[in-house]
Coordinates of C-alpha atoms in Angstrom, one line a residue:
Chain W
X1 CA 35.0 43.6 -39.0
X2 CA 33.3 46.8 -38.3
X3 CA 32.2 45.6 -34.9
X4 CA 36.1 44.6 -34.0
X5 CA 37.1 48.0 -35.2
X6 CA 34.6 49.7 -32.7
X7 CA 35.7 47.4 -30.0
X8 CA 39.1 48.3 -30.8
X9 CA 38.4 52.0 -30.5
X10 CA 36.3 51.6 -27.5
X11 CA 39.5 50.2 -25.9
X12 CA 41.1 53.3 -26.6
X13 CA 38.5 55.6 -25.0
X14 CA 37.9 53.3 -21.9
X15 CA 40.4 55.4 -19.9
X16 CA 38.5 58.6 -20.6
X17 CA 35.2 56.8 -19.9
X18 CA 36.5 55.6 -16.5
X19 CA 37.9 58.7 -15.2
X20 CA 36.1 60.1 -12.0
X21 CA 36.3 63.6 -11.0
X22 CA 38.3 62.6 -7.9
X23 CA 41.2 61.2 -10.4
X24 CA 41.2 64.4 -12.2
X25 CA 41.4 66.3 -9.2
X26 CA 44.2 64.2 -7.8
X27 CA 46.1 64.7 -11.2
X28 CA 45.8 68.6 -10.6
X29 CA 47.2 68.0 -6.9
X30 CA 50.0 66.0 -8.3
X31 CA 51.0 68.7 -10.6
X32 CA 50.8 71.1 -7.8
X33 CA 53.3 69.1 -6.0
X34 CA 55.7 68.9 -9.0
X35 CA 55.2 72.7 -9.2
X36 CA 55.9 73.2 -5.5
X37 CA 59.1 70.8 -5.8
X38 CA 60.6 72.3 -9.1
X39 CA 59.6 76.2 -9.0
X40 CA 59.3 76.7 -5.3
X41 CA 62.2 74.3 -4.3
X42 CA 59.9 72.7 -1.7
X43 CA 61.6 69.5 -0.9
X44 CA 62.0 68.5 -4.6
X45 CA 63.6 65.3 -4.0
X46 CA 60.5 63.9 -2.4
X47 CA 57.8 65.8 -4.0
X48 CA 58.7 65.3 -7.7
X49 CA 58.4 61.7 -7.4
X50 CA 55.4 61.8 -5.1
X51 CA 53.6 64.3 -7.5
X52 CA 54.6 62.0 -10.6
X53 CA 53.2 58.9 -8.8
X54 CA 50.2 60.8 -7.8
X55 CA 49.3 61.6 -11.4
X56 CA 50.1 58.3 -12.9
X57 CA 48.1 56.2 -10.3
X58 CA 44.9 58.4 -11.0
X59 CA 45.2 57.3 -14.7
X60 CA 42.2 54.8 -14.7
X61 CA 42.7 51.1 -15.8
X62 CA 46.3 51.1 -15.9
X63 CA 46.2 49.2 -12.7
X64 CA 49.7 50.4 -11.6
X65 CA 48.5 49.7 -7.7
X66 CA 46.9 46.3 -8.5
X67 CA 48.6 43.1 -7.9
X68 CA 51.8 42.9 -10.1
X69 CA 51.5 46.6 -10.9
X70 CA 55.0 48.4 -10.8
X71 CA 53.8 50.7 -8.2
X72 CA 52.2 48.0 -6.1
X73 CA 55.5 46.0 -6.6
X74 CA 57.7 49.2 -5.3
X75 CA 55.0 49.8 -2.4
X76 CA 55.2 46.2 -0.9
X77 CA 58.7 45.9 -1.3
X78 CA 59.9 49.0 0.5
X79 CA 56.8 50.5 2.4
X80 CA 55.0 47.5 3.8
X81 CA 58.2 46.1 4.9
X82 CA 59.3 49.5 6.4
X83 CA 62.5 49.2 4.3
X84 CA 62.5 52.4 2.6
X85 CA 62.3 54.9 5.6
X86 CA 65.0 52.8 7.5
X87 CA 67.4 52.9 4.3
X88 CA 66.9 56.6 4.2
X89 CA 67.6 56.9 7.7
X90 CA 71.0 55.3 7.2
X91 CA 71.7 58.3 4.7
X92 CA 70.5 60.7 7.3
X93 CA 72.7 59.3 9.8
X94 CA 75.6 59.5 7.3
X95 CA 74.8 63.1 6.5
X96 CA 74.1 64.6 10.0
X97 CA 76.6 66.0 12.3
X98 CA 75.8 65.5 15.8
X99 CA 79.0 67.3 17.1
X100 CA 77.2 70.5 17.9
X101 CA 74.7 68.8 20.2
X102 CA 77.6 66.8 22.0
X103 CA 79.3 70.3 22.5
X104 CA 76.0 71.4 24.6
X105 CA 74.4 68.1 25.8
X106 CA 71.6 70.5 27.4
X107 CA 70.2 71.0 23.7
X108 CA 69.0 67.6 23.8
X109 CA 66.5 68.9 25.9
X110 CA 65.3 71.2 23.4
X111 CA 64.8 68.3 21.1
X112 CA 62.6 66.7 23.6
X113 CA 60.4 69.8 24.0
X114 CA 60.2 70.2 20.2
X115 CA 58.1 67.1 20.1
X116 CA 55.3 68.3 22.2
X117 CA 53.0 68.7 19.4
X118 CA 53.0 65.1 18.6
X119 CA 51.3 64.2 22.0
X120 CA 49.2 67.1 22.1
X121 CA 47.8 66.4 18.5
X122 CA 47.3 62.7 19.4
X123 CA 45.2 63.9 22.1
X124 CA 43.0 66.1 19.8
X125 CA 42.9 63.4 17.3
X126 CA 41.4 61.0 19.7
X127 CA 38.8 63.9 21.0
X128 CA 37.7 64.1 17.2
X129 CA 37.0 60.4 17.1
X130 CA 40.0 59.1 15.3
X131 CA 40.7 55.4 16.5
X132 CA 43.8 54.7 18.6
X133 CA 46.1 53.6 15.7
X134 CA 45.0 56.4 13.3
X135 CA 45.4 59.3 16.2
X136 CA 49.0 58.0 16.9
X137 CA 50.0 58.1 13.2
X138 CA 48.4 61.6 12.9
X139 CA 50.5 62.6 16.1
X140 CA 53.6 61.5 14.7
X141 CA 53.6 64.2 11.8
X142 CA 54.8 66.3 14.6
X143 CA 57.9 64.5 14.4
X144 CA 58.6 66.7 11.4
X145 CA 60.5 63.8 10.0
X146 CA 59.4 61.9 7.1
X147 CA 61.0 58.7 7.4
X148 CA 59.5 58.5 10.9
X149 CA 56.0 59.2 9.8
X150 CA 56.2 56.6 7.0
X151 CA 57.7 54.0 9.5
X152 CA 54.7 54.3 11.9
X153 CA 52.0 54.9 9.3
X154 CA 53.1 51.7 7.5
X155 CA 53.1 49.7 10.4
X156 CA 49.9 51.0 12.1
X157 CA 47.4 52.9 9.7
X158 CA 48.5 52.3 6.0
X159 CA 45.4 54.0 4.9
X160 CA 46.7 57.3 6.2
X161 CA 50.3 56.9 4.5
X162 CA 49.4 59.3 1.8
X163 CA 48.0 62.2 3.5
X164 CA 50.5 61.9 6.6
X165 CA 53.5 61.8 4.4
X166 CA 52.6 64.6 2.3
X167 CA 51.8 66.7 5.3
X168 CA 55.0 65.8 6.8
X169 CA 57.1 66.7 3.9
X170 CA 55.1 69.7 2.9
X171 CA 55.0 71.3 6.3
X172 CA 58.8 70.7 6.6
X173 CA 59.4 72.5 3.6
X174 CA 57.2 75.3 5.0
X175 CA 59.3 75.4 8.3
X176 CA 60.8 78.9 7.2
X177 CA 57.2 80.3 6.7
X178 CA 55.6 78.7 9.8
X179 CA 58.3 79.1 12.4
X180 CA 59.1 82.9 12.4
X181 CA 55.8 84.3 13.4
X182 CA 55.5 81.8 16.5
X183 CA 59.0 82.8 17.3
X184 CA 58.3 86.3 17.5
X185 CA 55.1 85.8 19.2
X186 CA 56.6 83.9 22.0
X187 CA 59.6 86.0 22.6
X188 CA 60.4 89.6 23.8
X189 CA 63.0 91.9 21.7
X190 CA 65.2 91.6 24.8
X191 CA 65.2 87.8 24.5
X192 CA 65.6 87.4 20.7
X193 CA 68.7 89.8 21.2
X194 CA 70.5 87.6 23.5
X195 CA 74.0 86.7 22.3
X196 CA 75.2 83.3 23.0
X197 CA 78.9 82.6 23.6
X198 CA 80.8 81.0 20.8
X199 CA 81.2 77.2 21.1
X200 CA 84.8 75.9 21.8
X201 CA 85.6 72.9 20.3
X202 CA 85.4 70.2 23.3
X203 CA 84.4 67.1 21.7
X204 CA 87.0 64.4 21.1
X205 CA 86.7 61.8 18.2
X206 CA 86.4 59.0 20.6
X207 CA 83.1 60.7 22.2
X208 CA 81.8 61.5 18.7
X209 CA 82.4 57.7 17.7
X210 CA 81.0 56.3 21.0
X211 CA 77.8 58.5 20.7
X212 CA 76.0 56.7 18.2
X213 CA 76.6 53.2 19.6
X214 CA 76.0 54.3 23.2
X215 CA 72.7 55.9 22.0
X216 CA 71.4 53.0 20.0
X217 CA 72.2 50.7 23.0
X218 CA 70.5 52.8 25.9
X219 CA 67.7 54.1 23.5
X220 CA 67.1 50.6 22.2
X221 CA 67.0 49.2 25.9
X222 CA 64.4 51.9 26.9
X223 CA 62.2 51.7 23.7
X224 CA 63.1 48.4 21.7
X225 CA 60.0 49.0 19.5
X226 CA 61.8 51.9 17.9
X227 CA 65.4 50.4 17.9
X228 CA 65.1 50.2 13.7
X229 CA 64.4 53.9 13.5
X230 CA 67.3 54.6 16.1
X231 CA 69.8 51.9 14.9
X232 CA 69.8 52.8 11.1
X233 CA 70.3 56.6 11.9
X234 CA 73.0 56.0 14.1
X235 CA 74.4 53.2 11.8
X236 CA 74.9 56.0 9.3
X237 CA 76.3 58.2 11.7
X238 CA 78.9 55.7 13.1
X239 CA 80.2 55.0 9.7
X240 CA 80.6 58.6 9.1
X241 CA 82.6 59.1 12.4
X242 CA 84.5 56.1 12.1
X243 CA 86.1 57.3 8.9
X244 CA 87.0 53.7 8.0
X245 CA 84.1 52.8 5.5
X246 CA 84.1 56.0 3.4
X247 CA 82.7 54.0 0.6
X248 CA 79.9 52.8 2.3
X249 CA 79.2 56.4 4.0
X250 CA 79.3 57.9 0.5
X251 CA 77.0 55.3 -0.9
X252 CA 74.5 55.7 2.3
X253 CA 74.2 59.4 1.6
X254 CA 74.4 59.4 -2.0
X255 CA 73.6 56.6 -4.0
X256 CA 71.3 54.5 -1.8
X257 CA 69.6 57.5 -0.3
X258 CA 68.8 58.8 -3.9
X259 CA 67.6 55.4 -5.4
X260 CA 65.4 54.9 -2.2
X261 CA 64.2 58.4 -2.2
X262 CA 62.9 57.9 -5.9
X263 CA 61.3 54.6 -4.8
X264 CA 59.8 55.9 -1.6
X265 CA 58.4 59.1 -3.2
X266 CA 56.9 57.0 -6.2
X267 CA 55.3 54.6 -3.6
X268 CA 53.7 57.4 -1.5
X269 CA 52.4 59.1 -4.5
X270 CA 50.7 55.8 -5.5
X271 CA 48.7 55.8 -2.3
X272 CA 47.1 59.0 -3.4
X273 CA 44.4 57.3 -5.5
X274 CA 41.5 59.6 -6.0
X275 CA 38.5 57.9 -4.6
X276 CA 40.7 56.5 -1.6
X277 CA 42.4 60.1 -1.0
X278 CA 39.5 62.5 -1.7
X279 CA 38.0 62.4 1.9
X280 CA 37.2 65.0 4.5
X281 CA 39.4 63.0 6.8
X282 CA 42.4 64.0 4.6
X283 CA 41.8 67.6 5.1
X284 CA 41.5 67.1 8.9
X285 CA 44.7 65.1 8.7
X286 CA 46.6 68.0 6.8
X287 CA 45.3 70.5 9.5
X288 CA 46.2 68.5 12.4
X289 CA 49.6 68.0 10.9
X290 CA 50.0 71.6 10.5
X291 CA 49.0 72.1 14.2
X292 CA 51.2 69.5 15.3
X293 CA 54.5 71.3 13.7
X294 CA 53.3 74.7 15.1
X295 CA 52.8 73.0 18.6
X296 CA 56.5 71.5 18.1
X297 CA 57.8 75.1 17.8
X298 CA 55.7 76.5 20.5
X299 CA 57.0 73.6 22.9
X300 CA 60.6 74.2 21.9
X301 CA 60.6 78.1 22.3
X302 CA 58.9 77.8 25.7
X303 CA 61.6 75.5 26.7
X304 CA 64.2 77.8 25.3
X305 CA 62.5 80.6 27.5
X306 CA 62.7 78.2 30.6
X307 CA 66.6 78.1 29.6
X308 CA 66.9 81.8 29.4
X309 CA 65.4 82.4 32.8
X310 CA 67.4 79.5 34.4
X311 CA 70.7 80.5 33.1
X312 CA 70.4 84.2 33.9
X313 CA 69.9 85.2 30.1
X314 CA 72.6 83.0 28.6
X315 CA 70.5 81.1 26.3
X316 CA 68.7 82.7 23.4
X317 CA 65.2 81.3 23.4
X318 CA 64.9 81.4 19.6
X319 CA 67.3 78.2 19.5
X320 CA 64.4 76.3 21.0
X321 CA 62.6 76.6 17.9
X322 CA 65.3 74.3 16.2
X323 CA 64.3 71.6 18.6
X324 CA 62.3 70.0 15.4
X325 CA 63.6 67.3 13.4
X326 CA 63.8 69.7 10.1
X327 CA 67.5 69.6 9.8
X328 CA 69.1 72.0 8.9
X329 CA 66.5 74.1 7.9
X330 CA 64.8 75.2 11.3
X331 CA 68.7 75.8 12.7
X332 CA 68.9 78.3 9.5
X333 CA 65.6 79.9 10.4
X334 CA 66.8 80.6 13.9
X335 CA 70.0 82.0 12.7
X336 CA 68.2 84.5 10.4
X337 CA 66.0 85.4 12.8
X338 CA 68.4 86.1 15.6
X339 CA 70.3 88.3 13.1
X340 CA 67.2 90.4 12.4
X341 CA 67.3 91.7 16.0
X342 CA 71.0 91.6 16.7
X343 CA 73.4 91.8 13.8
X344 CA 76.2 90.4 15.9
X345 CA 74.4 87.3 16.8
X346 CA 75.4 83.9 15.6
X347 CA 73.1 81.3 16.8
X348 CA 73.6 78.7 14.1
X349 CA 76.1 76.6 15.7
X350 CA 73.7 76.4 18.9
X351 CA 70.7 76.0 16.8
X352 CA 72.5 73.2 14.9
X353 CA 72.9 71.4 18.4
X354 CA 69.2 71.9 19.2
X355 CA 68.5 70.7 15.7
X356 CA 70.3 67.5 15.9
X357 CA 69.0 66.9 19.3
X358 CA 65.5 67.5 17.6
X359 CA 66.4 64.7 15.1
X360 CA 67.3 62.3 18.0
X361 CA 64.2 63.6 19.8
X362 CA 61.6 62.8 17.2
X363 CA 63.1 59.3 16.7
X364 CA 63.3 58.7 20.5
X365 CA 59.5 60.2 20.6
X366 CA 58.4 57.6 18.1
X367 CA 60.1 54.9 19.8
X368 CA 58.8 55.7 23.1
X369 CA 55.5 56.1 21.9
X370 CA 55.4 52.5 20.1
X371 CA 57.0 51.1 23.2
X372 CA 54.3 52.5 25.5
X373 CA 51.7 51.3 23.1
X374 CA 53.1 47.9 23.3
X375 CA 53.3 47.9 27.1
X376 CA 49.7 49.2 27.1
X377 CA 49.0 46.1 24.9
X378 CA 47.3 48.3 22.3
X379 CA 49.7 47.1 19.6
Chain O
X1 CA 39.6 48.3 26.4
X2 CA 40.4 51.4 28.3
X3 CA 38.8 54.8 27.4
X4 CA 40.3 57.0 24.9
X5 CA 40.9 59.8 27.5
X6 CA 42.8 57.3 29.7
X7 CA 44.7 56.5 26.6
X8 CA 45.4 59.8 25.3
X9 CA 46.5 61.2 28.7
X10 CA 48.5 58.1 29.4
X11 CA 50.3 58.6 26.0
X12 CA 50.9 62.5 26.9
X13 CA 52.2 61.9 30.2
X14 CA 54.2 58.6 29.8
X15 CA 55.1 59.4 26.1
X16 CA 56.2 63.0 26.4
X17 CA 57.7 62.3 29.9
X18 CA 59.6 59.1 28.6
X19 CA 60.9 61.0 25.9
X20 CA 62.3 64.1 28.0
X21 CA 63.5 61.5 30.7
X22 CA 65.5 59.5 27.8
X23 CA 66.7 62.7 26.4
X24 CA 67.7 63.8 29.8
X25 CA 69.7 60.4 30.2
X26 CA 71.4 61.0 26.9
X27 CA 72.5 64.6 27.9
X28 CA 74.2 62.8 31.1
X29 CA 75.7 59.9 29.2
X30 CA 77.2 62.5 26.7
X31 CA 78.6 64.9 29.2
X32 CA 80.1 61.6 31.2
X33 CA 81.6 60.6 27.8
X34 CA 83.2 64.1 27.4
X35 CA 84.9 63.9 30.8
X36 CA 86.0 60.3 30.2
X37 CA 87.5 61.1 26.7
X38 CA 88.4 64.7 27.0
X39 CA 89.3 66.6 23.7
X40 CA 93.1 67.1 23.1
X41 CA 94.4 69.8 20.8
X42 CA 96.5 67.2 18.7
X43 CA 93.3 65.6 17.6

C-alpha cells in the first residue's frame, strides 16, 4: 500500500521533475507577452492568447501538442491547413477602407516601396546560410502583416512559425517606436513640413465596389499562388462595399475574426515549446525581422522623397513610411510626425492611402514571391 | 539547383520588380475605373 501511495505521489511531482530550464524560460517569455499585451497594449488580441499558449505548452507531460492534445487539434485544424490566417484576412478586408488609396492611386507605389525589406532580408538570410524556404519565410516578416507571415510559414517552414509570427506581431506593435527615428533620419525639416492638398471625394460607389473584384482577378492572374491571401481580403472588402450582406460583414469583422484570433493565438503560442524554440536561430530571426521592418520604412520614405522631387514638392515624403501593412498604425504615426513639424499639416488621409496600398502591397509581394518560387521550380 | 546568389538576386529583382509592376498596373486600372465610373454628387 505504501508503494502504491509513493507511486501516486511520484505522479504528482513528475511534472516538476520533467521541467527543463528552457520550459521555465519560455514560461517567463509567455508571461512577458501577456504583460506587453495587457499593460502596454501591444496587440493584446494576439499577444494574450499567444502568451497563454506559450505558458501552457511548456508545462511538461501535459502533451498539449501531442496527437489528440487540444492545442495540436487547433494547430492542425487551422494553421496546417492555412485556414486561420485566411479567415482573419476576410475580417481585415471587411474592416479596411480602400477609398483613400483609390482617391490617389499613386499611393499604391508607396505600398510597393514599403515591401523592400522583404526582399533585402531574404538576401541577407541566404547569405547567413538559411535554406531557401527558411530565407523566404524570414523575409516575409517584412510584410509587417501577421496573417501573411503565418500563411507563408505554415506552407514552407513550419518550424519557423513561432519565431516569425511573434516577430511580426511584436514589431507591428512597435511601429510607433521604430518608424519615427528612421523618418527623421531620411528627410529634411523642409520636406517634413510639406503641406499636402486635402482630398476631394472622387471615388464613386461603383469604383469602390469593382476594386476588390478587379484586384482579385488581375492579381490572381499575375500571382496565382497568392490568390488565397488576395481573394480573402478582397472578399471581406467586397462584402463591406456591397452593403448587401451587412450580417456577413459584421460577422467577419467581429465574431469570426475574434474566434479565429483566439484559436490562432493559442496555436502560435503552442509552437513556442522551450526545447524547440530556445535556439540561437530564434534570436537571429527576431533580429532579421526587425531589420526587415526598418528597411521597409527606409524604402517607403525614400520613394516618398522621389515623389517629393518629381511632383515639385507636393508630396510629403513622410507618407512613404505608411507604405507598410501595419494598418492604420503607421498612418497615425505619419500624421503625428507631420504635425510635429507643421501644425497645419493633415497627412492622415494621404497616409491612410499609402497604408491601404501597403496592405495590398504586402499581400501582392507575398503572392509574387510564391509565384516566382513556383516559376523557378523551388516549390 | 541554382546557387544561393542566383536565387537571392532573382527573388530581389523579379520579386520586388514584379510587386512594383503589379501595383503600377493596379494604380492604372483604378485610375481607369475612376474615369469610367466618375463620382457624382448625388451618390
